[in-house]
mmCIF file of C-alpha atoms in Angstrom:
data_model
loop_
_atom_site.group_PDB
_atom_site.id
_atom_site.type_symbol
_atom_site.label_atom_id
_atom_site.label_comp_id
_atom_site.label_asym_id
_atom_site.label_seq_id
_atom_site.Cartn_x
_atom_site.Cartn_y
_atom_site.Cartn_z
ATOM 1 C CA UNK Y 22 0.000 0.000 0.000
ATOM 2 C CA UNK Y 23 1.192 3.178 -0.988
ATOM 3 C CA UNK Y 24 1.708 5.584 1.687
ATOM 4 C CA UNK Y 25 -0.202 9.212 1.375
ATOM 5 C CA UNK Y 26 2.254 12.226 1.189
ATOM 6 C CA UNK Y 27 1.420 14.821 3.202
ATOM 7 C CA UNK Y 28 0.423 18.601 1.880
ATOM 8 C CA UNK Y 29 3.851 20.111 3.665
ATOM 9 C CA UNK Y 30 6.060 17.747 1.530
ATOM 10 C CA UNK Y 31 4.504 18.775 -1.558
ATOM 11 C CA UNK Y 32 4.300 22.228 -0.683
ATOM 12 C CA UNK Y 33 7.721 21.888 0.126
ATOM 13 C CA UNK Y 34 8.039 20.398 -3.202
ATOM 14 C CA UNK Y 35 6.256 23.175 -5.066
ATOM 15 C CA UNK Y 36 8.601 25.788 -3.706
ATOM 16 C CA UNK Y 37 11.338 24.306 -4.716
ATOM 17 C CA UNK Y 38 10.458 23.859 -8.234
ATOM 18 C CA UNK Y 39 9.207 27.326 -7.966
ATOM 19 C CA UNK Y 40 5.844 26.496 -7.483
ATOM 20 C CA UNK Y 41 5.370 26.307 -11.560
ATOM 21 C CA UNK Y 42 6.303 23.343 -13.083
ATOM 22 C CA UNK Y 43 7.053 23.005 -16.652
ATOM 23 C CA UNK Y 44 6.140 19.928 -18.538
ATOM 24 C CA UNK Y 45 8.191 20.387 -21.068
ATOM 25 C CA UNK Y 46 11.792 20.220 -19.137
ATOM 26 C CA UNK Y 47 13.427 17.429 -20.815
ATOM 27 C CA UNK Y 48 15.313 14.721 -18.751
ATOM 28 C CA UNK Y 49 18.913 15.674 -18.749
ATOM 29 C CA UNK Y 50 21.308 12.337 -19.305
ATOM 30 C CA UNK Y 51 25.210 12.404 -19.900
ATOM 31 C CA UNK Y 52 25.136 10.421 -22.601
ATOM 32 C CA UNK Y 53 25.030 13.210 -25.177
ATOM 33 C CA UNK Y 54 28.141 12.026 -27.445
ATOM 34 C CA UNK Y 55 25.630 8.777 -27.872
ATOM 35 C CA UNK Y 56 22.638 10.241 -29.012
ATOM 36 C CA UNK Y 57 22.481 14.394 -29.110
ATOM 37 C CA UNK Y 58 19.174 13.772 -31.366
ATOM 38 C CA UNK Y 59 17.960 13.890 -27.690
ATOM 39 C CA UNK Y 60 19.021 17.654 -27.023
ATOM 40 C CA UNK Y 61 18.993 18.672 -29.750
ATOM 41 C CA UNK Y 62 16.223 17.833 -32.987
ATOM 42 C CA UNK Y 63 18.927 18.818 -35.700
ATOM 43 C CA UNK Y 64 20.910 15.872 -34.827
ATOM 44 C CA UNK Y 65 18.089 13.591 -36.493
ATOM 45 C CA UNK Y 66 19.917 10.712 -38.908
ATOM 46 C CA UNK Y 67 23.385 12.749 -37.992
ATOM 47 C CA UNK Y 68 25.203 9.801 -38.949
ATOM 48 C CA UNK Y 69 23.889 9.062 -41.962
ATOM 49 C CA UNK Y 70 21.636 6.121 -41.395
ATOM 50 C CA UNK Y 71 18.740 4.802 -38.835
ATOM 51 C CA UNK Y 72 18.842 4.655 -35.468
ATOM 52 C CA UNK Y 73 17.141 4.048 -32.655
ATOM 53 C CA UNK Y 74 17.883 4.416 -29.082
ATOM 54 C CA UNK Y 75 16.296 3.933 -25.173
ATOM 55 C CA UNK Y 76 16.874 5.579 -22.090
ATOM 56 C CA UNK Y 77 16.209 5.052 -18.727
ATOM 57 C CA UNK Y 78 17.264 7.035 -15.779
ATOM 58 C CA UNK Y 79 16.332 6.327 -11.774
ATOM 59 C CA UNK Y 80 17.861 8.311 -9.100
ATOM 60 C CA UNK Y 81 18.253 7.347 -5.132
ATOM 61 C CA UNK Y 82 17.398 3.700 -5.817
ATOM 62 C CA UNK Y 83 15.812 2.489 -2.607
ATOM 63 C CA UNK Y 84 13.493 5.621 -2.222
ATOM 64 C CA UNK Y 85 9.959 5.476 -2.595
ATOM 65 C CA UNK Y 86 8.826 7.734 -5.364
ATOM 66 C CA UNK Y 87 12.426 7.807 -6.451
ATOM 67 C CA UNK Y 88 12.602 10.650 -9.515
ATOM 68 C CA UNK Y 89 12.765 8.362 -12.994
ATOM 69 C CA UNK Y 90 13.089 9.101 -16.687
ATOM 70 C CA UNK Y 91 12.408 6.929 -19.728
ATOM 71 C CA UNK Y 92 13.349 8.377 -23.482
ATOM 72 C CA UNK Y 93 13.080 6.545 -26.568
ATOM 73 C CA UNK Y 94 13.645 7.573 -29.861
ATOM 74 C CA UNK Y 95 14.105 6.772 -33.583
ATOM 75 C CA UNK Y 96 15.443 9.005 -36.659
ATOM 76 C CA UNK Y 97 16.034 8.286 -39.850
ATOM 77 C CA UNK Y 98 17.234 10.303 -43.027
ATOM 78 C CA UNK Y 99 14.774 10.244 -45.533
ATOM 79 C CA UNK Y 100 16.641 10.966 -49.303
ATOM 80 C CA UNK Y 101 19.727 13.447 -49.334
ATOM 81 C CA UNK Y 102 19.156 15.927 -47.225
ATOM 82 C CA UNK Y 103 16.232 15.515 -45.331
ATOM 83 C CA UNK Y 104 15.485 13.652 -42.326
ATOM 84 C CA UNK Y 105 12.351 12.520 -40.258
ATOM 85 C CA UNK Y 106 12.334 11.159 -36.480
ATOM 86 C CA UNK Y 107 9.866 10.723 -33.384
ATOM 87 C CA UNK Y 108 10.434 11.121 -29.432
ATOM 88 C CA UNK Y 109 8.548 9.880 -26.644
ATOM 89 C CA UNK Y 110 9.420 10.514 -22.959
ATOM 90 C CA UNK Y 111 8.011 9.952 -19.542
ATOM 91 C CA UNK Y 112 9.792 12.137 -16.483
ATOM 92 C CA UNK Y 113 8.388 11.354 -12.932
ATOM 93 C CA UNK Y 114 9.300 13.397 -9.996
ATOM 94 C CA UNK Y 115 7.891 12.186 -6.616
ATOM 95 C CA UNK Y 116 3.547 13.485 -7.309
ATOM 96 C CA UNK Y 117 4.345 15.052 -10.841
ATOM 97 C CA UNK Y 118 4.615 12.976 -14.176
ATOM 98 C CA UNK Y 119 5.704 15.197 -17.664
ATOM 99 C CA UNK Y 120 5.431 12.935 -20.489
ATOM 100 C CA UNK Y 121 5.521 13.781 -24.289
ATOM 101 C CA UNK Y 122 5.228 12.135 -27.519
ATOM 102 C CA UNK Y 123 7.065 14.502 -30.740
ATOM 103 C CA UNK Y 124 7.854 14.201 -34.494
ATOM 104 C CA UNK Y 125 10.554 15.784 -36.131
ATOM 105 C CA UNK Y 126 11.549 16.814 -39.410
ATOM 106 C CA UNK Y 127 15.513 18.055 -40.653
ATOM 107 C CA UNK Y 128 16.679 19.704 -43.368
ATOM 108 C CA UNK Y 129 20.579 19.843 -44.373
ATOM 109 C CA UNK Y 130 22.330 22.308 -46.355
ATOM 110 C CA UNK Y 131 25.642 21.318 -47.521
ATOM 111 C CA UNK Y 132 28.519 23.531 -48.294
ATOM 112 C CA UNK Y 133 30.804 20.761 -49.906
ATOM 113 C CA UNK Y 134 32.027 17.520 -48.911
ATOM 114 C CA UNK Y 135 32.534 18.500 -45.415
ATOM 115 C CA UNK Y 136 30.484 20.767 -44.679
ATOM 116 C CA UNK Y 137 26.816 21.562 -43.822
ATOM 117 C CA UNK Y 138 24.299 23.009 -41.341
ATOM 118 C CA UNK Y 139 21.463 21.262 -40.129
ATOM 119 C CA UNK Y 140 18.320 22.413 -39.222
ATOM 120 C CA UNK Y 141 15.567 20.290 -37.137
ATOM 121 C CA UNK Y 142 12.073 21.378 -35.926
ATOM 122 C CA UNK Y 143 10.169 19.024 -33.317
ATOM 123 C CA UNK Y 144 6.345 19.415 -32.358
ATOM 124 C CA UNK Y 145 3.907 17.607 -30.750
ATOM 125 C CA UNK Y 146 2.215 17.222 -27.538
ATOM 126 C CA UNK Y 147 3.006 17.121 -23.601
ATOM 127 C CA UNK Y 148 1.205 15.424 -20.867
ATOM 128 C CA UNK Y 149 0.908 16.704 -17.305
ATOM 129 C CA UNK Y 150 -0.263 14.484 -14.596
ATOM 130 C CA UNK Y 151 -0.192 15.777 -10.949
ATOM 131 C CA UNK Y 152 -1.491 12.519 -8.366
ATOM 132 C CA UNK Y 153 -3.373 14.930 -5.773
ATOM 133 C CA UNK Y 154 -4.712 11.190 -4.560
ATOM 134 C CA UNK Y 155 -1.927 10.593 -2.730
ATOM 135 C CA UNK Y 156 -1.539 13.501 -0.503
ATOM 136 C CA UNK Y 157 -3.068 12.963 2.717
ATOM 137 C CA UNK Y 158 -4.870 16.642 2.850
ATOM 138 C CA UNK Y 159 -5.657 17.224 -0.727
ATOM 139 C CA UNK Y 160 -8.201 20.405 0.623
ATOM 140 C CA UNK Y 161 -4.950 22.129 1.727
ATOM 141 C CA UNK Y 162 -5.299 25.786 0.271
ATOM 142 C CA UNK Y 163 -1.847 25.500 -1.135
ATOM 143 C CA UNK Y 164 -3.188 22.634 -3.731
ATOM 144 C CA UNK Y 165 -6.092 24.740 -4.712
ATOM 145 C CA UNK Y 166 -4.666 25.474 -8.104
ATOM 146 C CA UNK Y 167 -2.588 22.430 -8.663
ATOM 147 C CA UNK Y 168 -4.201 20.940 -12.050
ATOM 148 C CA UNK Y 169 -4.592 17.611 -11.803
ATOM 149 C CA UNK Y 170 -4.305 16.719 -15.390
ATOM 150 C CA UNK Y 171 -3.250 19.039 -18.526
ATOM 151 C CA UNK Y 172 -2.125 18.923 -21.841
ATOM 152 C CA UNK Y 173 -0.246 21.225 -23.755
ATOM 153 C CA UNK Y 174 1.673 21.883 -27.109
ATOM 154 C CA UNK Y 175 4.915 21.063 -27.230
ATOM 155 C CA UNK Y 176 8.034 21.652 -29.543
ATOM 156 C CA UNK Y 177 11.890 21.911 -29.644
ATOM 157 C CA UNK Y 178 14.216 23.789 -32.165
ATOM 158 C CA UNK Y 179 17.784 23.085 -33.434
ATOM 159 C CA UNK Y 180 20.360 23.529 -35.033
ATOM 160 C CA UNK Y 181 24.507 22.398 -35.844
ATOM 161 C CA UNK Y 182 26.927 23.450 -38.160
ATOM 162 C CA UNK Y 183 29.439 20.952 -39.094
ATOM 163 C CA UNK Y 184 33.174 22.231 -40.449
ATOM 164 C CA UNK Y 185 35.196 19.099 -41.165
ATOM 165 C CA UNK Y 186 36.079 17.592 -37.472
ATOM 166 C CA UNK Y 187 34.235 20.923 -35.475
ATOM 167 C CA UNK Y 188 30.419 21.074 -34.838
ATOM 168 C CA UNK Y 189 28.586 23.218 -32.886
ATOM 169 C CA UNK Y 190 25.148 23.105 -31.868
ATOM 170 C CA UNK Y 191 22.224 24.983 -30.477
ATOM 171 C CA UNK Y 192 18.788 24.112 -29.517
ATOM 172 C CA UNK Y 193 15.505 25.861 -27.614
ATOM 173 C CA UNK Y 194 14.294 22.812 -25.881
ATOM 174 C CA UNK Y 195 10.642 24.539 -24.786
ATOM 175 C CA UNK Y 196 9.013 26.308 -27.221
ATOM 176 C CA UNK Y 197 5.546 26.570 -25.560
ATOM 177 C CA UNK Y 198 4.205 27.035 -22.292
ATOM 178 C CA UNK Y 199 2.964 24.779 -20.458
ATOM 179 C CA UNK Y 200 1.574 24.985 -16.879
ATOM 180 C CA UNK Y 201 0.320 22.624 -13.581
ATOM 181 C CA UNK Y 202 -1.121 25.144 -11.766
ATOM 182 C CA UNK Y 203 -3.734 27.744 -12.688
ATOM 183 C CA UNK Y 204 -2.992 31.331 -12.836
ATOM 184 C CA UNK Y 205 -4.340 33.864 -10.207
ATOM 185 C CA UNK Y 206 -4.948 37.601 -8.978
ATOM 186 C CA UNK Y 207 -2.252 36.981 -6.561
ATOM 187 C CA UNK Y 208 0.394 35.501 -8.565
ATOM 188 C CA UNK Y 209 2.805 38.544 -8.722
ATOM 189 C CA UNK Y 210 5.683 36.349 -8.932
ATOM 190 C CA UNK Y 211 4.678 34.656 -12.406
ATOM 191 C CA UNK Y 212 7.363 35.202 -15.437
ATOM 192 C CA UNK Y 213 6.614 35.731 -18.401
ATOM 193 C CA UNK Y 214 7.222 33.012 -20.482
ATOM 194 C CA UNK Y 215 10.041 33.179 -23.474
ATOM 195 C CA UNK Y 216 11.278 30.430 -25.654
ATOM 196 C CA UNK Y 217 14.679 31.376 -25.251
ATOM 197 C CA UNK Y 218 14.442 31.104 -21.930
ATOM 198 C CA UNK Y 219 15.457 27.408 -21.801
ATOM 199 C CA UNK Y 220 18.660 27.235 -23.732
ATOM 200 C CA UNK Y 221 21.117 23.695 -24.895
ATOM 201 C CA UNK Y 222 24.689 24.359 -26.451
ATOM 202 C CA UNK Y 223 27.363 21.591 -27.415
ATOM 203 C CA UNK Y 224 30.778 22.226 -28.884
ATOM 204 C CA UNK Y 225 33.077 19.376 -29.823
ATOM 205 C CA UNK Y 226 35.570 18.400 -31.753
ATOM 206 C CA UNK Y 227 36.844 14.865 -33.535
ATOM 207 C CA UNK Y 228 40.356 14.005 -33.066
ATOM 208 C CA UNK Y 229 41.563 11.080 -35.353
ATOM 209 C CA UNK Y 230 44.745 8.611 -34.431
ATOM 210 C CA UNK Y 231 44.550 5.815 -36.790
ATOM 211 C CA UNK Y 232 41.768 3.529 -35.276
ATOM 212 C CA UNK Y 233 41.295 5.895 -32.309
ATOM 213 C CA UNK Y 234 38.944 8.758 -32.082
ATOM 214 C CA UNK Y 235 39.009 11.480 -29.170
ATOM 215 C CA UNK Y 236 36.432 13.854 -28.975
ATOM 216 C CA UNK Y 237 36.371 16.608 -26.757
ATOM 217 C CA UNK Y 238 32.829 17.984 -25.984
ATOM 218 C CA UNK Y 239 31.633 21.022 -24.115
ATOM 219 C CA UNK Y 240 28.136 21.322 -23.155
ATOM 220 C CA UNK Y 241 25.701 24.070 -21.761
ATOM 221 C CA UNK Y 242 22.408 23.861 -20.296
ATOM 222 C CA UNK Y 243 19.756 27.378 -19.025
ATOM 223 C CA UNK Y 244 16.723 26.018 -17.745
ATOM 224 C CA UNK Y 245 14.157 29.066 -16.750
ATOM 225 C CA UNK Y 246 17.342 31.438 -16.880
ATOM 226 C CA UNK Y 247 17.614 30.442 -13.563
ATOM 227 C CA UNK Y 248 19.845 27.125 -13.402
ATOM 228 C CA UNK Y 249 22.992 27.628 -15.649
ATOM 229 C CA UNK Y 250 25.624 24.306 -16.000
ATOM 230 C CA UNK Y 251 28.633 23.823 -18.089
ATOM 231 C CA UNK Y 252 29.514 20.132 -18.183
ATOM 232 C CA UNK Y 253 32.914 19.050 -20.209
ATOM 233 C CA UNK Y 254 33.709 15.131 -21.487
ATOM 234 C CA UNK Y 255 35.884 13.408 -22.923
ATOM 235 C CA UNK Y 256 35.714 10.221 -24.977
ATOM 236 C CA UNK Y 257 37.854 8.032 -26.754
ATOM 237 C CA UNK Y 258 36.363 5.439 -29.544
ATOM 238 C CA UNK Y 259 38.110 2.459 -30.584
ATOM 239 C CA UNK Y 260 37.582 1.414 -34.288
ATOM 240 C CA UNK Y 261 34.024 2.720 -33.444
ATOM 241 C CA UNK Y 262 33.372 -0.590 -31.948
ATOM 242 C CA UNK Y 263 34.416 0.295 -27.852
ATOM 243 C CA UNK Y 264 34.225 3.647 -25.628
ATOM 244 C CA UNK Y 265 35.583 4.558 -22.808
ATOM 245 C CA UNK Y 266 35.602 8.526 -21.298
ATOM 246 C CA UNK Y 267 34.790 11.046 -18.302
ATOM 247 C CA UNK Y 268 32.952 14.102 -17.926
ATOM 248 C CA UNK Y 269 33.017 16.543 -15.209
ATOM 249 C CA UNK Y 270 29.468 18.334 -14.483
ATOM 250 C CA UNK Y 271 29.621 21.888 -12.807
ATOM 251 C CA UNK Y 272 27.748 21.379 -9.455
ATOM 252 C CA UNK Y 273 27.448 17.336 -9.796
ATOM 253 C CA UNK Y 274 31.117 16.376 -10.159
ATOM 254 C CA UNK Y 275 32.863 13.741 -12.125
ATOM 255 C CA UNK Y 276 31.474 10.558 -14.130
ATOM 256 C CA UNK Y 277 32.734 7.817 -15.432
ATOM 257 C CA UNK Y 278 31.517 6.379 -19.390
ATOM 258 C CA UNK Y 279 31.999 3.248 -20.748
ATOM 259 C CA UNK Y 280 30.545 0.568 -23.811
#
């Protein structure tokens, strides 16, 4: 039987999300250099062929109602310079669950042999899901304009420019609003909401040694323009077959990669 929170911890909760959760906040994995179509939409058949790839992410095994994250995905390129993919996620975080389901479409303009800028535009729709059932006191005044359940639009932008060995990329991973609780006469503190609020960069670089490959990645992550992290990896690829590398993550610290 599943034990009823009470209204202080999710109060508590609420505050520290600042009381307005966005459904659209995508889970946030290290694995970039595996599969940046997850950041970023105009990664979408960046390789050249199909692909499809699962996530799953659980933190403090061992707690009840343990924060998780599941992401699959699948892109393709469809003729020269177009490509098509889809995304579906599901983030839980103790009462709230954000999922999303999204279709993408890239477009590629080349500048010769080795070099191009890509272009990729995701949309679909998000899913907001709030279980007020398990709170022990769901009349508390502070869960008055929770919204139980909500659904919202919900799209991503991107784009990379490839030079030879050096890409960069950018991406605006919330393009719409999207809330969980319902606006009132007293909310002074709301925001107003801007796409560019919300804010992915990668820079990295391919360094070739005969059947070695080291690439050196920086990445940057805004999230409401109020949480800002720089995380830097590196990872070595061995005849594209084994990978080993580290990463160090500005407020987390350092982790180990390996497959």
């Amino acid at each position: 039987m599943k034990k009823k929170l009470k209204a202080s911890l999710v109060i508590a909760l609420m505050v520290s999300l600042g009381y307005q959760v966005r459904a659209q906040d995508p889970p946030i994995f290290s694995q970039f250099f595996a599969n940046p179509y997850q950041f970023n939409p105009s990664y979408a058949a960046h390789n050249g062929y199909a692909e499809a790839n699962v996530f799953y992410r659980k933190q403090w095994v061992g707690f009840e109602n343990a924060p998780e994250a599941l992401s699959l995905n699948a892109h393709a390129p469809l003729g020269r310079n177009i490509a098509i993919g889809f995304t579906a996620y599901s983030n839980k975080t103790i009462l709230l669950n954000n999922s999303a389901l999204l279709a993408t479409v890239g477009y590629k303009v080349r500048f010769g042999n080795f070099s191009h800028l890509n272009f990729g535009l995701s949309g679909g729709m998000g899913f907001n899901k709030f279980n007020i059932e398990a709170v022990e006191n769901s009349n508390d005044p502070a869960l008055v304009n929770v919204i139980p359940k909500s659904n919202s639009l919900n799209g991503q932008f991107g784009a990379n420019l490839t030079i030879k060995n050096f890409n960069i990329g950018i991406a605006l991973p919330v393009l719409f609003e999207s809330r969980t609780t319902r606006k009132t006469e007293n909310d002074i503190t709301a925001k107003k909401f801007s796409p560019f609020s919300n804010k992915f960069g990668s820079v990295s670089y391919n360094v070739k040694l005969r059947d070695v490959t080291i690439v050196p990645t920086v990445l940057y992550r805004s999230l409401d323009n109020i949480q800002f992290q720089w995380e830097g990896m590196v990872v070595a690829h061995f005849k594209n077959v084994v990978w080993v590398g580290a990463s160090y993550r500005e407020g987390y610290g350092v982790t180990g990669l390996i497959g």
